[in-house]
PDB file of C-alpha atoms in Angstrom:
ATOM      1  CA  MET W 147      19.444 -12.629 -20.375  1.00 69.00           C
ATOM      2  CA  ASP W 148      17.907  -9.690 -22.097  1.00 87.00           C
ATOM      3  CA  THR W 149      18.590  -6.216 -20.632  1.00 93.00           C
ATOM      4  CA  THR W 150      14.887  -5.423 -20.189  1.00 94.00           C
ATOM      5  CA  PHE W 151      14.418  -8.581 -18.135  1.00 95.00           C
ATOM      6  CA  SER W 152      17.511  -7.732 -16.097  1.00 95.00           C
ATOM      7  CA  ALA W 153      16.240  -4.205 -15.388  1.00 94.00           C
ATOM      8  CA  VAL W 154      12.814  -5.476 -14.273  1.00 95.00           C
ATOM      9  CA  ALA W 155      14.402  -8.244 -12.182  1.00 95.00           C
ATOM     10  CA  ASN W 156      16.682  -5.694 -10.514  1.00 94.00           C
ATOM     11  CA  ILE W 157      13.741  -3.470  -9.529  1.00 95.00           C
ATOM     12  CA  ILE W 158      11.738  -6.425  -8.193  1.00 95.00           C
ATOM     13  CA  LYS W 159      14.676  -7.816  -6.208  1.00 94.00           C
ATOM     14  CA  ASN W 160      15.539  -4.395  -4.756  1.00 93.00           C
ATOM     15  CA  ARG W 161      12.044  -3.462  -3.557  1.00 95.00           C
ATOM     16  CA  ARG W 162      12.108  -3.201   0.236  1.00 95.00           C
ATOM     17  CA  THR W 163       9.816  -2.321   3.096  1.00 95.00           C
ATOM     18  CA  ILE W 164      10.991   1.036   4.438  1.00 96.00           C
ATOM     19  CA  LYS W 165       9.391   2.216   7.677  1.00 95.00           C
ATOM     20  CA  PRO W 166       8.151   5.834   7.799  1.00 96.00           C
ATOM     21  CA  SER W 167      10.414   6.487  10.797  1.00 95.00           C
ATOM     22  CA  THR W 168      13.442   6.013   8.503  1.00 96.00           C
ATOM     23  CA  MET W 169      12.130   8.381   5.827  1.00 97.00           C
ATOM     24  CA  ASN W 170      13.803  11.790   5.782  1.00 97.00           C
ATOM     25  CA  GLY W 171      10.819  14.140   5.316  1.00 96.00           C
ATOM     26  CA  ASN W 172      11.825  15.447   1.872  1.00 97.00           C
ATOM     27  CA  LYS W 173       8.841  15.912  -0.444  1.00 98.00           C
ATOM     28  CA  ILE W 174       8.328  13.682  -3.456  1.00 98.00           C
ATOM     29  CA  PRO W 175       7.045  15.718  -6.412  1.00 98.00           C
ATOM     30  CA  ASN W 176       3.340  15.087  -7.002  1.00 98.00           C
ATOM     31  CA  ALA W 177       4.198  14.295 -10.626  1.00 98.00           C
ATOM     32  CA  HIS W 178       6.216  11.284  -9.410  1.00 98.00           C
ATOM     33  CA  ILE W 179       3.274  10.119  -7.300  1.00 98.00           C
ATOM     34  CA  ALA W 180       1.018  10.502 -10.356  1.00 98.00           C
ATOM     35  CA  SER W 181       3.503   8.466 -12.410  1.00 98.00           C
ATOM     36  CA  ILE W 182       3.490   5.500 -10.039  1.00 98.00           C
ATOM     37  CA  LEU W 183      -0.309   5.676  -9.800  1.00 98.00           C
ATOM     38  CA  GLU W 184      -0.378   5.441 -13.590  1.00 98.00           C
ATOM     39  CA  LEU W 185       1.716   2.256 -13.339  1.00 98.00           C
ATOM     40  CA  ALA W 186      -0.818   0.919 -10.835  1.00 98.00           C
ATOM     41  CA  ASP W 187      -3.522   1.469 -13.442  1.00 98.00           C
ATOM     42  CA  TRP W 188      -1.909  -1.166 -15.687  1.00 98.00           C
ATOM     43  CA  ALA W 189      -2.557  -4.091 -13.343  1.00 97.00           C
ATOM     44  CA  PRO W 190      -4.229  -7.207 -14.744  1.00 97.00           C
ATOM     45  CA  ASN W 191      -7.945  -7.610 -14.007  1.00 95.00           C
ATOM     46  CA  HIS W 192     -10.814  -9.833 -15.015  1.00 91.00           C
ATOM     47  CA  GLY W 193     -13.560  -8.287 -17.115  1.00 91.00           C
ATOM     48  CA  ASN W 194     -11.785  -4.920 -17.364  1.00 93.00           C
ATOM     49  CA  THR W 195     -13.340  -3.887 -14.059  1.00 95.00           C
ATOM     50  CA  GLU W 196     -10.237  -1.905 -12.992  1.00 96.00           C
ATOM     51  CA  PRO W 197     -11.223  -2.176  -9.306  1.00 97.00           C
ATOM     52  CA  TRP W 198      -8.250  -0.254  -7.859  1.00 98.00           C
ATOM     53  CA  HIS W 199      -8.807   3.169  -6.357  1.00 98.00           C
ATOM     54  CA  PHE W 200      -6.529   5.411  -4.314  1.00 98.00           C
ATOM     55  CA  ILE W 201      -6.932   8.149  -1.739  1.00 98.00           C
ATOM     56  CA  VAL W 202      -3.798  10.326  -1.709  1.00 98.00           C
ATOM     57  CA  PHE W 203      -2.706  12.495   1.199  1.00 98.00           C
ATOM     58  CA  GLU W 204      -0.138  15.109   0.221  1.00 98.00           C
ATOM     59  CA  ASP W 205       0.264  15.868   3.926  1.00 97.00           C
ATOM     60  CA  PRO W 206       0.863  12.624   5.863  1.00 97.00           C
ATOM     61  CA  LYS W 207       0.242  14.429   9.148  1.00 97.00           C
ATOM     62  CA  THR W 208      -3.386  14.999   8.110  1.00 97.00           C
ATOM     63  CA  TYR W 209      -3.792  11.256   7.528  1.00 98.00           C
ATOM     64  CA  SER W 210      -2.185  10.339  10.869  1.00 97.00           C
ATOM     65  CA  GLU W 211      -4.362  12.803  12.789  1.00 97.00           C
ATOM     66  CA  GLN W 212      -7.522  11.394  11.174  1.00 97.00           C
ATOM     67  CA  HIS W 213      -6.371   7.841  11.918  1.00 98.00           C
ATOM     68  CA  ALA W 214      -5.747   8.711  15.576  1.00 97.00           C
ATOM     69  CA  GLU W 215      -9.164  10.366  15.898  1.00 97.00           C
ATOM     70  CA  LEU W 216     -10.840   7.276  14.396  1.00 97.00           C
ATOM     71  CA  TYR W 217      -9.084   5.178  17.023  1.00 97.00           C
ATOM     72  CA  LYS W 218     -10.171   7.551  19.798  1.00 97.00           C
ATOM     73  CA  ALA W 219     -13.820   7.522  18.654  1.00 96.00           C
ATOM     74  CA  ALA W 220     -13.851   3.712  18.446  1.00 96.00           C
ATOM     75  CA  ASN W 221     -12.251   3.253  21.890  1.00 95.00           C
ATOM     76  CA  PRO W 222     -14.069   5.378  24.460  1.00 93.00           C
ATOM     77  CA  GLY W 223     -13.455   5.213  28.180  1.00 92.00           C
ATOM     78  CA  GLU W 224     -11.201   2.504  29.571  1.00 94.00           C
ATOM     79  CA  SER W 225     -10.511   0.901  26.194  1.00 94.00           C
ATOM     80  CA  PHE W 226      -8.737   4.087  25.043  1.00 96.00           C
ATOM     81  CA  ASN W 227      -4.926   3.858  25.177  1.00 96.00           C
ATOM     82  CA  GLN W 228      -3.109   7.188  25.046  1.00 97.00           C
ATOM     83  CA  THR W 229       0.111   5.555  23.798  1.00 97.00           C
ATOM     84  CA  VAL W 230      -1.688   3.995  20.809  1.00 96.00           C
ATOM     85  CA  TYR W 231      -3.351   7.344  20.072  1.00 97.00           C
ATOM     86  CA  THR W 232      -0.019   9.181  20.208  1.00 97.00           C
ATOM     87  CA  ASN W 233       1.678   6.570  18.011  1.00 96.00           C
ATOM     88  CA  LEU W 234      -1.085   6.804  15.395  1.00 96.00           C
ATOM     89  CA  SER W 235      -0.885  10.613  15.508  1.00 96.00           C
ATOM     90  CA  ASN W 236       2.807  10.447  14.655  1.00 94.00           C
ATOM     91  CA  GLN W 237       2.749   7.356  12.450  1.00 93.00           C
ATOM     92  CA  PHE W 238       3.746   9.276   9.316  1.00 94.00           C
ATOM     93  CA  GLY W 239       7.360   9.729  10.508  1.00 93.00           C
ATOM     94  CA  GLY W 240       9.243  11.356   7.647  1.00 97.00           C
ATOM     95  CA  ALA W 241       6.880  10.185   4.899  1.00 98.00           C
ATOM     96  CA  SER W 242       6.150  12.518   2.009  1.00 98.00           C
ATOM     97  CA  HIS W 243       2.768  11.097   0.961  1.00 98.00           C
ATOM     98  CA  VAL W 244       0.251   8.568   2.245  1.00 98.00           C
ATOM     99  CA  ILE W 245      -1.892   6.544  -0.142  1.00 98.00           C
ATOM    100  CA  ILE W 246      -4.864   4.403   0.817  1.00 98.00           C
ATOM    101  CA  PRO W 247      -5.372   1.766  -1.888  1.00 98.00           C
ATOM    102  CA  TYR W 248      -8.734   0.051  -1.987  1.00 98.00           C
ATOM    103  CA  GLN W 249     -10.716  -2.333  -4.116  1.00 98.00           C
ATOM    104  CA  LYS W 250     -13.971  -0.791  -5.328  1.00 96.00           C
ATOM    105  CA  ARG W 251     -16.520  -3.424  -6.237  1.00 92.00           C
ATOM    106  CA  GLY W 252     -17.511  -3.180  -9.876  1.00 82.00           C
ATOM    107  CA  ASP W 253     -20.878  -3.790 -11.480  1.00 85.00           C
ATOM    108  CA  LEU W 254     -20.084  -7.282 -12.798  1.00 87.00           C
ATOM    109  CA  PRO W 255     -21.398  -9.589 -10.053  1.00 87.00           C
ATOM    110  CA  LYS W 256     -20.260 -12.686 -11.990  1.00 91.00           C
ATOM    111  CA  ILE W 257     -16.671 -11.745 -11.087  1.00 93.00           C
ATOM    112  CA  PRO W 258     -15.906 -12.946  -7.543  1.00 93.00           C
ATOM    113  CA  GLN W 259     -14.850 -10.210  -5.145  1.00 93.00           C
ATOM    114  CA  PHE W 260     -11.614 -12.049  -4.298  1.00 94.00           C
ATOM    115  CA  GLU W 261     -10.557 -11.584  -7.948  1.00 95.00           C
ATOM    116  CA  GLU W 262     -11.159  -7.861  -7.582  1.00 96.00           C
ATOM    117  CA  VAL W 263      -9.025  -7.775  -4.418  1.00 97.00           C
ATOM    118  CA  ILE W 264      -6.263  -9.698  -6.219  1.00 97.00           C
ATOM    119  CA  ALA W 265      -6.367  -7.247  -9.144  1.00 97.00           C
ATOM    120  CA  ALA W 266      -6.203  -4.240  -6.810  1.00 98.00           C
ATOM    121  CA  SER W 267      -3.289  -5.889  -4.976  1.00 98.00           C
ATOM    122  CA  CYS W 268      -1.470  -6.253  -8.302  1.00 98.00           C
ATOM    123  CA  ALA W 269      -2.007  -2.516  -8.785  1.00 98.00           C
ATOM    124  CA  VAL W 270      -0.365  -1.900  -5.409  1.00 98.00           C
ATOM    125  CA  GLN W 271       2.608  -4.057  -6.434  1.00 98.00           C
ATOM    126  CA  ASN W 272       2.977  -2.030  -9.635  1.00 98.00           C
ATOM    127  CA  LEU W 273       2.970   1.142  -7.528  1.00 98.00           C
ATOM    128  CA  LEU W 274       5.594  -0.264  -5.145  1.00 98.00           C
ATOM    129  CA  LEU W 275       7.859  -1.280  -8.017  1.00 98.00           C
ATOM    130  CA  GLY W 276       7.500   2.180  -9.541  1.00 98.00           C
ATOM    131  CA  ALA W 277       8.462   3.712  -6.193  1.00 98.00           C
ATOM    132  CA  THR W 278      11.575   1.515  -6.124  1.00 97.00           C
ATOM    133  CA  ALA W 279      12.484   2.547  -9.672  1.00 97.00           C
ATOM    134  CA  LEU W 280      12.234   6.220  -8.620  1.00 97.00           C
ATOM    135  CA  ASN W 281      14.392   5.576  -5.535  1.00 95.00           C
ATOM    136  CA  PHE W 282      11.940   6.270  -2.788  1.00 94.00           C
ATOM    137  CA  GLY W 283      10.881   4.019   0.024  1.00 97.00           C
ATOM    138  CA  ALA W 284       7.479   2.567   0.700  1.00 97.00           C
ATOM    139  CA  PHE W 285       5.810   0.959   3.684  1.00 97.00           C
ATOM    140  CA  TRP W 286       2.582  -1.032   3.295  1.00 98.00           C
ATOM    141  CA  SER W 287       0.746  -1.087   6.609  1.00 96.00           C
ATOM    142  CA  THR W 288      -2.474  -2.637   7.879  1.00 96.00           C
ATOM    143  CA  GLY W 289      -2.079  -1.564  11.499  1.00 94.00           C
ATOM    144  CA  GLY W 290      -4.299   0.483  13.767  1.00 95.00           C
ATOM    145  CA  MET W 291      -7.827   1.054  12.465  1.00 97.00           C
ATOM    146  CA  VAL W 292      -6.991   0.337   8.815  1.00 97.00           C
ATOM    147  CA  LEU W 293      -8.890  -2.959   8.518  1.00 96.00           C
ATOM    148  CA  LYS W 294     -11.816  -1.906  10.740  1.00 96.00           C
ATOM    149  CA  PRO W 295     -15.225  -1.031   9.214  1.00 96.00           C
ATOM    150  CA  THR W 296     -14.977   2.439  10.800  1.00 95.00           C
ATOM    151  CA  PHE W 297     -11.957   3.216   8.621  1.00 97.00           C
ATOM    152  CA  SER W 298     -13.765   2.288   5.398  1.00 97.00           C
ATOM    153  CA  GLU W 299     -16.849   4.245   6.460  1.00 97.00           C
ATOM    154  CA  HIS W 300     -14.751   7.322   7.259  1.00 97.00           C
ATOM    155  CA  PHE W 301     -13.446   7.363   3.693  1.00 97.00           C
ATOM    156  CA  GLY W 302     -16.869   6.725   2.140  1.00 96.00           C
ATOM    157  CA  LEU W 303     -16.234   3.204   0.889  1.00 96.00           C
ATOM    158  CA  GLY W 304     -19.141   0.900   0.029  1.00 94.00           C
ATOM    159  CA  ALA W 305     -20.054  -2.318   1.813  1.00 93.00           C
ATOM    160  CA  GLU W 306     -18.330  -4.464  -0.845  1.00 93.00           C
ATOM    161  CA  ASP W 307     -15.210  -2.291  -1.113  1.00 96.00           C
ATOM    162  CA  THR W 308     -12.004  -3.429   0.592  1.00 97.00           C
ATOM    163  CA  VAL W 309      -9.198  -1.329   2.046  1.00 98.00           C
ATOM    164  CA  LEU W 310      -5.879  -2.958   1.115  1.00 98.00           C
ATOM    165  CA  GLY W 311      -3.835  -1.097   3.689  1.00 98.00           C
ATOM    166  CA  VAL W 312      -2.032   2.213   3.797  1.00 98.00           C
ATOM    167  CA  LEU W 313       1.114   3.094   1.856  1.00 98.00           C
ATOM    168  CA  PHE W 314       3.641   5.526   3.305  1.00 98.00           C
ATOM    169  CA  LEU W 315       6.000   6.885   0.644  1.00 98.00           C
ATOM    170  CA  GLY W 316       9.136   8.927   1.150  1.00 98.00           C
ATOM    171  CA  TYR W 317      12.803   9.394   0.505  1.00 97.00           C
ATOM    172  CA  THR W 318      15.244   7.420   2.606  1.00 94.00           C
ATOM    173  CA  GLU W 319      18.910   6.616   2.918  1.00 91.00           C
ATOM    174  CA  THR W 320      18.002   3.233   4.439  1.00 84.00           C
ATOM    175  CA  GLN W 321      18.239   0.190   2.192  1.00 84.00           C
ATOM    176  CA  PRO W 322      17.800  -3.061   4.116  1.00 88.00           C
ATOM    177  CA  GLU W 323      19.326  -6.209   2.715  1.00 88.00           C
ATOM    178  CA  GLY W 324      16.948  -8.529   0.927  1.00 88.00           C
ATOM    179  CA  LYS W 325      16.615 -12.150   1.973  1.00 89.00           C
ATOM    180  CA  ARG W 326      14.317 -15.125   1.678  1.00 91.00           C
ATOM    181  CA  LYS W 327      13.957 -17.787   4.386  1.00 93.00           C
ATOM    182  CA  THR W 328      13.177 -20.645   2.043  1.00 96.00           C
ATOM    183  CA  PRO W 329      14.965 -21.322  -1.262  1.00 94.00           C
ATOM    184  CA  ILE W 330      12.719 -21.010  -4.327  1.00 95.00           C
ATOM    185  CA  GLU W 331      13.400 -24.658  -5.212  1.00 96.00           C
ATOM    186  CA  GLU W 332      11.465 -25.709  -2.101  1.00 95.00           C
ATOM    187  CA  LYS W 333       8.430 -23.678  -3.234  1.00 96.00           C
ATOM    188  CA  ILE W 334       8.086 -25.157  -6.709  1.00 97.00           C
ATOM    189  CA  THR W 335       6.688 -28.490  -7.838  1.00 96.00           C
ATOM    190  CA  TRP W 336       7.456 -29.270 -11.493  1.00 95.00           C
ATOM    191  CA  ASN W 337       5.045 -31.580 -13.316  1.00 96.00           C
ATOM    192  CA  LYS W 338       5.538 -33.230 -16.690  1.00 92.00           C
TER     193      LYS W 338
END
């Protein structure tokens, strides 16, 4: 196979989910973050709507504190759980940056929103592959308040915008082994 294909295949096959608790706290240069965001900008999309947008936190602690306060505000009285609040406050672990990717609905109503979400998700995959190529870990999370309307409102998103999760990025010495439960041959149906 061609060396370009081999290099791309290697990056794809070596991308892993790395939890923030295993990140070492060293700072990723903002220029590297900008570079992987530029890769995200080259995702495929229908109608050139480019529906991907990103909120970047240079200080992950700021993000985690806001997340915890959103949880606290949404869970008054007996529904409030101090352990959940504390965990959200410290969720950033040793991450360097936190990025909130979201799909921003464009002005072409003929394009179904699910296509916009798919395009924005492709942008996230580009970002994750870029992170792998630059040797830092990434964790894509949808926990806590992330998928709640309160979260979107807090960050000023519109009614038709969709948060795709939260990405924690950082350096790590951890590299879990990759595996698949089902062989690819069982996932493909060839037709003639």
